[in-house]
Coordinates of C-alpha atoms in Angstrom, one line a residue:
Chain M
M1 CA 13.5 47.3 22.7
R2 CA 17.1 46.9 23.9
W3 CA 15.9 46.3 27.4
G4 CA 13.4 43.8 26.1
W5 CA 16.2 41.8 24.5
L6 CA 18.2 41.9 27.7
A7 CA 15.3 40.7 29.7
I8 CA 14.8 37.8 27.4
A9 CA 18.4 36.9 27.4
V10 CA 18.6 37.0 31.2
A11 CA 15.4 34.9 31.6
L12 CA 16.8 32.3 29.2
L13 CA 20.2 32.2 30.9
L14 CA 18.6 31.8 34.4
Y15 CA 15.8 29.4 33.4
P16 CA 17.6 26.1 34.5
W17 CA 18.2 27.7 37.9
I18 CA 14.6 28.8 38.4
L19 CA 12.7 25.8 37.1
T20 CA 14.7 22.8 38.2
G21 CA 14.0 19.1 37.8
P22 CA 14.2 16.8 34.8
F23 CA 10.7 17.7 33.4
Y24 CA 11.4 21.5 33.3
E25 CA 15.0 21.0 32.2
R26 CA 14.0 18.9 29.2
M27 CA 11.1 21.2 28.4
G28 CA 13.5 24.1 28.3
A29 CA 15.9 22.3 25.9
D30 CA 12.9 21.2 23.8
L31 CA 11.7 24.8 23.7
L32 CA 15.1 26.1 22.5
L33 CA 15.4 23.4 19.9
A34 CA 11.9 24.2 18.5
A35 CA 12.9 27.8 18.4
I36 CA 16.1 27.0 16.5
A37 CA 14.2 24.9 13.9
A38 CA 11.5 27.5 13.5
A39 CA 14.1 30.3 13.2
A40 CA 15.8 28.3 10.5
W41 CA 12.6 27.7 8.6
N42 CA 11.7 31.4 9.1
I43 CA 14.7 32.5 6.9
L44 CA 13.1 30.9 3.9
G45 CA 9.5 30.8 4.8
G46 CA 9.2 34.0 6.7
Y47 CA 11.7 36.5 5.3
A48 CA 11.8 35.2 1.7
G49 CA 8.2 34.2 1.7
Q50 CA 8.7 30.7 0.3
I51 CA 6.5 28.4 2.4
S52 CA 8.3 25.1 2.5
V53 CA 6.4 22.2 4.0
G54 CA 9.3 19.9 3.4
H55 CA 12.0 21.2 5.8
A56 CA 11.8 17.8 7.5
V57 CA 14.2 16.7 4.8
F58 CA 17.0 18.9 6.2
Y59 CA 16.1 18.2 9.8
G60 CA 16.1 14.5 9.1
I61 CA 19.5 14.6 7.3
G62 CA 20.9 16.6 10.2
A63 CA 19.5 14.0 12.6
Y64 CA 20.6 11.0 10.7
V65 CA 24.1 11.8 9.6
P66 CA 25.6 12.1 13.2
L67 CA 24.1 8.8 14.3
L68 CA 25.1 7.3 10.9
V69 CA 28.8 8.1 11.4
Y70 CA 28.6 6.6 14.9
T71 CA 26.8 3.4 13.8
H72 CA 29.0 2.6 10.9
W73 CA 32.4 4.1 11.9
Q74 CA 32.1 4.5 15.6
L75 CA 33.0 8.2 15.3
P76 CA 31.7 10.8 17.7
P77 CA 28.3 11.9 16.5
V78 CA 29.4 15.6 16.7
L79 CA 31.6 15.0 13.6
G80 CA 28.4 14.2 11.7
I81 CA 27.1 17.7 12.2
P82 CA 29.2 19.5 9.5
A83 CA 28.8 16.4 7.3
G84 CA 25.0 16.6 7.7
I85 CA 25.0 20.3 6.9
L86 CA 27.0 19.7 3.7
V87 CA 24.6 16.9 2.6
S88 CA 21.7 19.2 3.4
L89 CA 23.1 22.0 1.4
A90 CA 23.7 19.7 -1.5
V91 CA 20.2 18.4 -1.3
A92 CA 18.8 21.9 -1.0
A93 CA 20.6 23.0 -4.1
V94 CA 19.3 20.0 -6.0
I95 CA 15.7 20.6 -4.7
G96 CA 15.9 24.4 -5.1
V97 CA 16.6 24.5 -8.8
P98 CA 13.4 22.8 -10.0
T99 CA 11.0 23.8 -7.2
F100 CA 11.8 27.5 -7.3
R101 CA 10.3 27.5 -10.8
L102 CA 7.0 27.1 -8.9
Q103 CA 5.4 29.8 -6.9
G104 CA 3.0 30.1 -3.9
H105 CA 1.1 26.9 -3.1
Y106 CA 2.7 25.0 -5.9
F107 CA 6.1 25.4 -4.3
S108 CA 4.7 24.3 -1.0
M109 CA 3.1 21.2 -2.5
A110 CA 6.4 20.3 -4.3
T111 CA 8.3 20.5 -1.0
I112 CA 5.8 18.1 0.7
A113 CA 6.2 15.7 -2.1
V114 CA 10.0 15.7 -1.9
A115 CA 9.9 15.3 1.9
E116 CA 7.5 12.4 1.8
L117 CA 9.6 10.7 -0.9
V118 CA 12.7 11.0 1.2
R119 CA 10.9 9.7 4.3
I120 CA 9.7 6.6 2.4
V121 CA 13.2 6.0 0.9
V122 CA 14.8 6.3 4.3
G123 CA 12.3 3.9 5.8
N124 CA 13.2 1.2 3.3
W125 CA 17.0 1.7 3.2
D126 CA 18.9 -0.8 5.4
F127 CA 22.1 1.3 5.5
V128 CA 20.3 4.0 7.4
G129 CA 18.4 1.6 9.7
A130 CA 15.3 1.4 7.5
A131 CA 12.0 1.6 9.6
I132 CA 13.8 0.9 12.9
G133 CA 16.1 3.9 12.8
L134 CA 19.5 4.6 14.4
M135 CA 20.9 4.7 17.9
G136 CA 23.6 6.9 19.4
P137 CA 26.2 5.8 21.9
A138 CA 24.3 4.4 24.9
V139 CA 27.2 5.2 27.3
P140 CA 29.4 8.2 26.5
R141 CA 32.9 7.1 25.6
S142 CA 34.3 10.6 26.0
L143 CA 33.1 14.1 26.4
L144 CA 33.3 14.3 22.6
D145 CA 30.2 12.1 22.4
L146 CA 28.2 15.0 24.0
S147 CA 26.0 12.5 25.8
F148 CA 24.7 13.9 29.0
K149 CA 22.2 12.5 31.5
S150 CA 20.8 15.9 32.4
A151 CA 19.2 18.2 29.8
V152 CA 21.0 21.3 31.2
P153 CA 24.2 21.0 29.1
Y154 CA 22.0 20.6 26.0
Y155 CA 20.0 23.6 27.1
Y156 CA 23.1 25.8 27.1
I157 CA 24.4 24.5 23.8
F158 CA 21.0 25.1 22.2
L159 CA 20.9 28.6 23.7
A160 CA 24.2 29.4 22.1
V161 CA 23.1 28.1 18.7
L162 CA 19.8 30.0 18.9
A163 CA 21.7 33.2 19.8
A164 CA 23.9 32.7 16.8
I165 CA 21.0 32.2 14.4
L166 CA 19.1 35.2 15.7
A167 CA 22.2 37.4 15.5
L168 CA 22.8 36.3 11.9
T169 CA 19.2 36.8 11.0
A170 CA 19.1 40.2 12.6
H171 CA 22.2 41.2 10.6
L172 CA 20.8 39.9 7.3
E173 CA 17.4 41.5 8.0
R174 CA 19.0 44.9 8.0
G175 CA 21.2 44.4 5.0
R176 CA 20.7 44.1 1.3
M177 CA 19.8 40.4 1.5
G178 CA 16.8 41.0 3.9
Y179 CA 15.8 43.9 1.7
Y180 CA 15.6 41.7 -1.4
W181 CA 13.9 38.9 0.5
R182 CA 11.1 41.2 1.6
A183 CA 10.7 42.4 -1.9
I184 CA 10.5 38.9 -3.2
R185 CA 7.9 38.0 -0.5
A186 CA 5.9 41.1 -1.4
G187 CA 5.9 40.4 -5.1
E188 CA 8.2 38.2 -7.0
R189 CA 7.3 39.6 -10.4
A190 CA 7.7 43.2 -9.2
A191 CA 11.0 42.3 -7.6
R192 CA 12.2 40.7 -10.8
S193 CA 11.2 43.6 -13.0
L194 CA 13.3 45.9 -10.8
G195 CA 16.3 43.6 -11.5
V196 CA 16.4 41.7 -8.2
P197 CA 18.1 38.4 -9.1
V198 CA 15.2 36.5 -7.6
R199 CA 16.4 33.0 -8.1
R200 CA 19.8 33.7 -6.6
Y201 CA 18.4 35.3 -3.5
K202 CA 15.8 32.6 -3.0
L203 CA 18.5 30.0 -3.3
W204 CA 20.6 31.9 -0.6
A205 CA 17.6 31.8 1.7
L206 CA 17.0 28.1 1.0
L207 CA 20.7 27.3 1.7
L208 CA 20.9 29.2 4.9
S209 CA 17.6 27.8 6.0
A210 CA 18.5 24.3 5.1
G211 CA 21.9 24.5 6.8
F212 CA 20.4 25.7 10.1
T213 CA 17.6 23.2 10.0
S214 CA 20.1 20.5 9.5
L215 CA 21.9 21.7 12.6
A216 CA 18.7 21.7 14.5
G217 CA 18.1 18.1 13.5
S218 CA 21.7 17.2 14.6
L219 CA 21.1 18.7 18.0
Y220 CA 17.9 16.8 18.4
A221 CA 19.7 13.5 17.6
L222 CA 22.5 14.3 20.0
M223 CA 20.1 14.9 22.8
V224 CA 17.7 12.1 22.2
G225 CA 20.3 9.6 21.0
F226 CA 17.8 7.9 18.7
V227 CA 16.1 8.7 15.4
D228 CA 13.6 6.9 13.2
P229 CA 12.0 8.0 9.9
E230 CA 8.9 9.4 11.5
S231 CA 10.5 11.5 14.2
A232 CA 13.2 12.9 11.8
F233 CA 11.5 13.0 8.3
G234 CA 7.8 13.0 9.2
I235 CA 5.6 15.7 7.9
L236 CA 4.8 16.7 11.5
V237 CA 8.4 17.8 11.8
S238 CA 7.9 20.4 9.0
V239 CA 4.5 21.4 10.3
E240 CA 5.8 22.0 13.8
M241 CA 8.4 24.4 12.4
I242 CA 5.8 26.3 10.4
I243 CA 3.3 26.5 13.3
T244 CA 5.9 27.6 15.8
A245 CA 7.1 30.4 13.5
A246 CA 3.6 31.4 12.4
L247 CA 2.2 31.5 15.9
G248 CA 4.9 33.9 17.0
G249 CA 5.0 35.8 13.8
V250 CA 6.3 34.9 10.4
G251 CA 9.2 36.9 9.1
T252 CA 9.9 38.4 12.5
L253 CA 13.1 38.0 14.5
L254 CA 11.5 36.9 17.7
G255 CA 8.4 35.1 16.3
P256 CA 10.0 31.6 16.4
L257 CA 11.1 32.0 20.0
L258 CA 7.8 33.3 21.1
G259 CA 5.9 30.6 19.3
A260 CA 8.1 27.9 20.8
A261 CA 7.7 29.4 24.3
I262 CA 3.9 28.9 23.9
L263 CA 3.7 25.7 22.0
V264 CA 6.3 23.5 23.7
P265 CA 5.0 23.9 27.3
L266 CA 1.5 23.4 25.8
K267 CA 2.6 20.2 24.2
A268 CA 4.5 19.0 27.3
T269 CA 1.3 19.6 29.4
T270 CA -1.0 17.7 27.0
N271 CA 1.5 14.9 26.8
S272 CA 1.8 14.5 30.5
L273 CA -2.0 14.8 31.0
F274 CA -3.1 12.4 28.4
G275 CA 0.0 10.2 28.0
G276 CA 0.6 8.2 24.9
G277 CA -3.1 8.0 24.1
G278 CA -3.2 11.8 23.7
S279 CA -0.7 11.9 20.8
G280 CA -3.5 12.4 18.3
L281 CA -4.4 15.5 20.3
T282 CA -1.3 17.2 19.1
Y283 CA -2.7 17.2 15.5
I284 CA -6.0 18.6 16.7
L285 CA -4.2 21.3 18.6
Y286 CA -2.1 22.2 15.5
G287 CA -5.2 22.2 13.3
G288 CA -6.9 24.5 15.7
I289 CA -4.0 26.9 15.8
I290 CA -3.7 27.0 12.0
L291 CA -7.5 27.8 11.8
L292 CA -7.3 30.6 14.4
L293 CA -4.2 32.1 12.8
A294 CA -5.5 32.0 9.3
R295 CA -8.9 33.5 10.3
F296 CA -7.9 36.1 12.8
E297 CA -4.2 37.0 12.8
P298 CA -2.0 35.8 9.9
G299 CA 0.8 38.0 11.3
G300 CA 1.0 35.9 14.5
L301 CA 1.2 37.1 18.1
I302 CA 3.9 39.7 17.4
E303 CA 1.6 41.5 14.9
L304 CA -1.3 41.2 17.3
S305 CA 0.7 42.8 20.1
R306 CA 1.9 45.5 17.8
R307 CA -1.7 46.2 16.8
I308 CA -2.8 46.3 20.5
A309 CA 0.1 48.6 21.3
T310 CA -0.8 51.1 18.5
R311 CA -4.4 51.0 19.5
S312 CA -3.8 51.8 23.1
L313 CA -1.3 54.5 22.0
K314 CA -4.0 56.1 19.9
K315 CA -6.4 55.9 22.8
A316 CA -3.9 57.5 25.1
K317 CA -3.4 60.3 22.5
A318 CA -7.1 60.8 22.1
R319 CA -7.5 61.1 25.9
A320 CA -4.7 63.6 26.1
A321 CA -6.2 65.7 23.3
Chain A
M1 CA 5.1 49.2 -42.9
S2 CA 7.3 52.3 -42.9
P3 CA 11.0 51.6 -42.5
P4 CA 12.3 51.9 -38.9
P5 CA 14.5 54.9 -38.0
P6 CA 18.2 54.4 -38.6
A7 CA 20.0 52.3 -35.9
P8 CA 17.2 51.9 -33.4
L9 CA 18.0 51.6 -29.7
L10 CA 15.6 48.7 -29.4
D11 CA 14.6 46.5 -32.3
V12 CA 12.1 43.8 -31.9
R13 CA 11.7 41.4 -34.8
H14 CA 8.8 38.9 -35.2
L15 CA 8.5 38.3 -31.5
E16 CA 6.5 35.3 -30.4
V17 CA 5.6 34.3 -26.9
R18 CA 3.8 31.2 -25.9
Y19 CA 2.3 30.3 -22.6
G20 CA 2.2 26.5 -23.0
D21 CA -0.2 26.0 -25.9
L22 CA -1.5 29.5 -25.6
V23 CA 0.0 32.2 -27.9
G24 CA 0.4 35.4 -26.1
V25 CA 2.1 37.2 -28.9
A26 CA 2.2 35.8 -32.4
D27 CA 4.3 38.2 -34.4
V28 CA 5.2 41.6 -33.1
S29 CA 7.9 43.8 -34.7
L30 CA 8.8 47.3 -33.5
A31 CA 11.7 49.7 -33.3
V32 CA 12.4 52.4 -30.8
G33 CA 15.0 55.1 -31.7
A34 CA 17.0 57.0 -29.1
G35 CA 15.0 59.9 -27.7
Q36 CA 11.8 58.7 -29.2
V37 CA 8.4 58.2 -27.5
V38 CA 6.8 55.1 -29.0
A39 CA 3.3 54.0 -28.2
L40 CA 2.0 50.5 -28.3
L41 CA -1.8 50.6 -28.9
G42 CA -4.4 47.9 -28.9
S43 CA -7.4 46.6 -27.0
N44 CA -7.3 44.3 -24.0
G45 CA -5.5 41.1 -24.8
A46 CA -3.9 42.4 -27.9
G47 CA -0.5 41.5 -26.5
K48 CA 0.9 44.8 -25.2
T49 CA 1.7 43.6 -21.7
T50 CA 3.2 40.4 -23.0
T51 CA 5.4 42.3 -25.5
L52 CA 6.7 44.6 -22.7
N53 CA 7.2 41.6 -20.3
A54 CA 9.2 39.8 -23.0
I55 CA 11.4 42.8 -23.6
A56 CA 12.0 43.1 -19.9
G57 CA 12.9 39.5 -19.5
L58 CA 9.9 38.6 -17.3
V59 CA 8.6 36.1 -19.9
R60 CA 10.8 34.1 -22.2
P61 CA 10.2 34.7 -26.0
S62 CA 9.6 31.5 -28.0
G63 CA 10.5 33.1 -31.3
G64 CA 11.9 36.2 -33.0
A65 CA 14.7 38.5 -31.8
I66 CA 15.0 41.4 -29.4
L67 CA 18.0 43.5 -30.1
W68 CA 19.2 46.2 -27.7
R69 CA 21.8 48.4 -29.4
G70 CA 22.4 45.5 -31.8
E71 CA 22.9 42.9 -29.0
A72 CA 20.4 40.0 -28.8
I73 CA 18.8 40.2 -25.3
G74 CA 15.8 37.9 -25.8
G75 CA 15.7 35.3 -23.1
L76 CA 18.2 37.0 -20.7
P77 CA 17.2 37.0 -17.1
A78 CA 15.4 40.2 -16.0
Y79 CA 18.2 41.5 -13.8
A80 CA 20.6 41.4 -16.8
I81 CA 18.2 43.4 -18.8
V82 CA 17.5 46.0 -16.2
G83 CA 21.3 46.2 -15.8
R84 CA 21.6 47.2 -19.5
G85 CA 19.3 50.2 -19.0
L86 CA 15.8 48.9 -19.7
A87 CA 13.3 49.6 -16.9
L88 CA 9.7 48.4 -16.9
S89 CA 7.0 50.0 -14.7
P90 CA 4.6 47.1 -14.7
E91 CA 0.8 47.2 -15.1
G92 CA -1.0 47.9 -11.8
W93 CA 2.3 49.4 -10.5
R94 CA 3.1 46.5 -8.3
L95 CA 4.5 48.5 -5.4
F96 CA 5.7 47.0 -2.2
V97 CA 2.9 48.3 -0.1
G98 CA 4.4 47.1 3.2
Q99 CA 7.5 49.2 2.7
T100 CA 8.1 52.9 2.8
V101 CA 8.2 55.2 -0.2
E102 CA 11.9 55.5 0.1
Q103 CA 12.5 51.7 0.4
N104 CA 10.4 51.3 -2.7
L105 CA 12.6 53.8 -4.5
R106 CA 15.8 52.2 -3.3
L107 CA 14.6 48.8 -4.5
G108 CA 14.3 50.5 -7.9
A109 CA 18.1 51.1 -7.9
T110 CA 18.8 47.4 -7.4
A111 CA 20.4 46.9 -10.8
L112 CA 22.5 50.1 -10.5
A113 CA 26.2 49.2 -10.8
D114 CA 27.3 52.3 -8.9
R115 CA 25.7 52.4 -5.5
Q116 CA 27.2 55.7 -4.7
R117 CA 24.7 57.3 -7.1
V118 CA 21.6 56.2 -5.1
P119 CA 21.3 59.3 -2.9
E120 CA 21.7 61.6 -5.9
L121 CA 19.1 59.7 -7.9
L122 CA 16.7 59.8 -4.9
E123 CA 17.0 63.5 -4.8
R124 CA 16.4 63.7 -8.5
V125 CA 13.2 61.6 -8.1
F126 CA 12.1 63.8 -5.2
A127 CA 12.7 66.9 -7.3
I128 CA 10.4 65.5 -10.0
F129 CA 7.8 64.4 -7.5
P130 CA 7.9 66.6 -4.4
R131 CA 4.9 64.7 -3.1
L132 CA 7.0 61.6 -2.7
A133 CA 9.6 63.6 -0.7
E134 CA 6.9 64.6 1.7
R135 CA 5.8 61.0 2.1
R136 CA 9.2 59.3 2.0
R137 CA 8.9 57.6 5.4
Q138 CA 5.2 56.6 4.8
S139 CA 4.3 53.1 3.8
A140 CA 3.5 52.8 0.1
G141 CA 0.1 51.2 1.0
T142 CA -1.1 54.5 2.4
L143 CA -0.6 56.5 -0.9
S144 CA -3.4 57.7 -3.2
G145 CA -3.7 56.3 -6.7
G146 CA -1.9 59.3 -8.2
E147 CA 0.9 59.1 -5.7
R148 CA 1.2 55.4 -6.3
Q149 CA 1.7 56.1 -10.0
M150 CA 4.4 58.7 -9.1
L151 CA 6.1 56.1 -7.0
A152 CA 6.0 53.5 -9.7
L153 CA 7.4 55.9 -12.2
G154 CA 10.0 57.2 -9.7
R155 CA 11.0 53.6 -8.8
A156 CA 11.6 52.8 -12.5
L157 CA 13.7 56.0 -12.9
M158 CA 15.9 54.9 -10.0
S159 CA 17.7 52.4 -12.3
E160 CA 18.7 55.3 -14.5
P161 CA 17.1 53.7 -17.6
K162 CA 18.0 54.5 -21.1
L163 CA 14.6 53.1 -22.1
L164 CA 11.6 53.5 -19.8
M165 CA 8.8 51.1 -20.5
L166 CA 5.4 51.9 -19.1
D167 CA 2.5 49.4 -19.0
E168 CA -0.9 51.2 -18.9
P169 CA 0.3 54.0 -16.6
S170 CA -3.0 55.8 -16.7
L171 CA -5.1 52.8 -15.8
G172 CA -7.5 53.6 -12.9
L173 CA -6.4 57.2 -12.4
A174 CA -8.6 60.3 -12.3
P175 CA -8.4 62.4 -15.5
A176 CA -6.6 65.3 -13.6
V177 CA -4.0 62.9 -12.3
V178 CA -3.5 61.4 -15.8
E179 CA -2.8 64.9 -17.1
T180 CA -0.1 65.5 -14.5
L181 CA 1.4 62.1 -15.3
Y182 CA 1.6 62.9 -19.0
D183 CA 3.1 66.3 -18.2
T184 CA 5.8 64.5 -16.3
L185 CA 6.4 62.1 -19.1
W186 CA 6.6 65.0 -21.6
R187 CA 9.2 66.6 -19.4
L188 CA 11.3 63.4 -19.1
H189 CA 11.1 63.1 -22.9
G190 CA 12.3 66.6 -23.2
E191 CA 15.3 65.7 -21.1
G192 CA 16.1 63.0 -23.6
L193 CA 14.6 59.9 -22.1
T194 CA 13.4 57.2 -24.5
I195 CA 10.0 55.9 -23.7
L196 CA 8.0 52.9 -24.8
L197 CA 4.4 53.2 -23.7
A198 CA 1.6 50.7 -23.7
E199 CA -1.7 52.5 -23.4
Q200 CA -5.4 51.8 -24.0
S201 CA -6.2 55.5 -24.3
V202 CA -5.4 56.2 -27.9
P203 CA -5.7 60.0 -27.9
L204 CA -3.5 60.3 -24.8
A205 CA -0.8 58.1 -26.2
L206 CA -0.8 59.7 -29.7
E207 CA -0.5 63.1 -28.1
I208 CA 2.8 62.4 -26.6
A209 CA 4.2 59.7 -29.0
D210 CA 6.4 60.2 -32.0
H211 CA 5.6 56.8 -33.5
A212 CA 2.9 54.2 -32.7
Y213 CA 2.3 50.6 -33.3
V214 CA -1.1 49.0 -33.2
L215 CA -1.4 45.4 -32.0
Q216 CA -4.3 43.1 -32.6
T217 CA -4.5 39.6 -31.3
G218 CA -0.8 39.4 -30.8
R219 CA 0.4 40.9 -34.1
T220 CA 1.5 44.3 -35.2
V221 CA -1.1 45.3 -37.7
L222 CA -0.4 48.9 -38.3
D223 CA 2.3 51.5 -37.5
G224 CA 3.2 54.9 -38.4
P225 CA 4.0 58.4 -37.1
A226 CA 1.6 59.4 -34.3
R227 CA 0.4 62.4 -36.2
A228 CA -0.7 60.3 -39.2
L229 CA -2.4 57.6 -37.0
E230 CA -4.4 60.2 -35.1
D231 CA -6.7 60.8 -38.1
D232 CA -6.7 57.2 -39.4
P233 CA -10.1 55.6 -39.1
E234 CA -8.4 52.2 -39.3
V235 CA -6.9 52.8 -35.9
Q236 CA -10.3 53.3 -34.3
R237 CA -11.7 50.3 -36.0
I238 CA -8.8 48.0 -34.9
Y239 CA -8.7 49.5 -31.5
L240 CA -12.4 48.9 -30.9
G241 CA -11.8 45.3 -31.8
I242 CA -14.4 45.3 -34.7
R243 CA -13.5 42.5 -36.9
G244 CA -12.6 43.1 -40.6
E245 CA -15.7 41.4 -42.2
A246 CA -18.1 43.2 -39.8
A247 CA -16.6 46.5 -40.8
A248 CA -16.6 45.7 -44.5
S249 CA -20.3 44.7 -44.4
R250 CA -21.3 48.1 -43.1

């Protein structure tokens, strides 16, 4: 397992040297960004088992605030990252109190409603650019603007952030927090009857998840330099996080990265093959993946590989006997 | 109704629980004295589970009072109630089937203030149920029905409860397994544990209980020493859910 981690780390560190050129560089950065967002979602949706379909709210806030501080006060967008996280945490706390009274599908539906509400409000609010959206600095004024032509600097920033999230998740997974999250996911009522302060630990998961999702949104805005309501607050943003995590394996450490490593190149290929006219294809692709996962392997690819591994182990044992 | 024993550990007075417009429990009063085994009897839907859930803080009472050593605990969050020494082993056990036996037991110690005592309590549970010790690294989903009941009981004991509440512990178990379970409960009772037991099987419950309450459609309709209720034809009639007028017309 340790060697596996090392191999992944080395591969990710060397990627920009192996696959060069703007297409692959951008794809690599997109891949890491998708992994960051999915890993952030995974804290609440995977470990604590609360399936939010409204994480676009935090992603959108994270994406908007940096460009907002640039547009209105000409500040470097980076300064908007902590501000975005603070706003996201506040919104998460406000959303969390009423929605956590709901369980299962009802919670998921409530999160959709909140996210769509926010998207519509943002789309009609002139201060945040209404339907047109916001632009970042077109030409970098200083290094602080973090505006690079090449995707490679973003790639390494994203890699560092991803490593930090995964390290924190791994730490929490082993501790008391991860322990309670799994209990809540397995049975909220049972966890409650044992004295797990369910609300408090769900709120912790939500806050951590929202904060990192916000960070992912900020990184997106920094790299792309432009946001509009659909690309930051659209329901597809939430769905992408879920599918990425679910394809790899919900509630697993590596699932989000694995899912991103499959989905992002797939999306880049279909986009370049079919161009703008193929954008509807993305939905079809996602729908198909949801169907296949729900029908055959709700545990995602990590669970699938685990199953294959145990099966071949059993076979090997049977042969030896 | 006979007067409750002096200074009960748990005193429930005119408990009422509503689920929206639905009344789960209309008027339940009961008292549990220290060291007693008290049985809650009644047919399906009589309100036994709701009563236990309300005491454990899993549902919020809409009326009445729940007193624990004289302190009103009705409406407190579940973790605060477990922390005061009331443990509920819920109906259907509700184990964490994806986790190991030991992890399930450790989760039972969630509310324990002194974490240092966890290993000691684990050993105690393993001493009571050696089968669980054998299976401690096994996932709870692979256990048999009897072993699951042991695990549910062991998990409840991990919080070092002063009052152990059991909801239908014998449900779905083979008779031989039920017998072992009741032997264990009898032993725990002998060590001074106070037990409040909801049970559909009247003879079983009355065998172990000191005192019993009979619930019917959300109300306590009868109570008394277990010995006396054992021979009471009224209990059989209520328990079977035969309505008063039907019985009278016979």
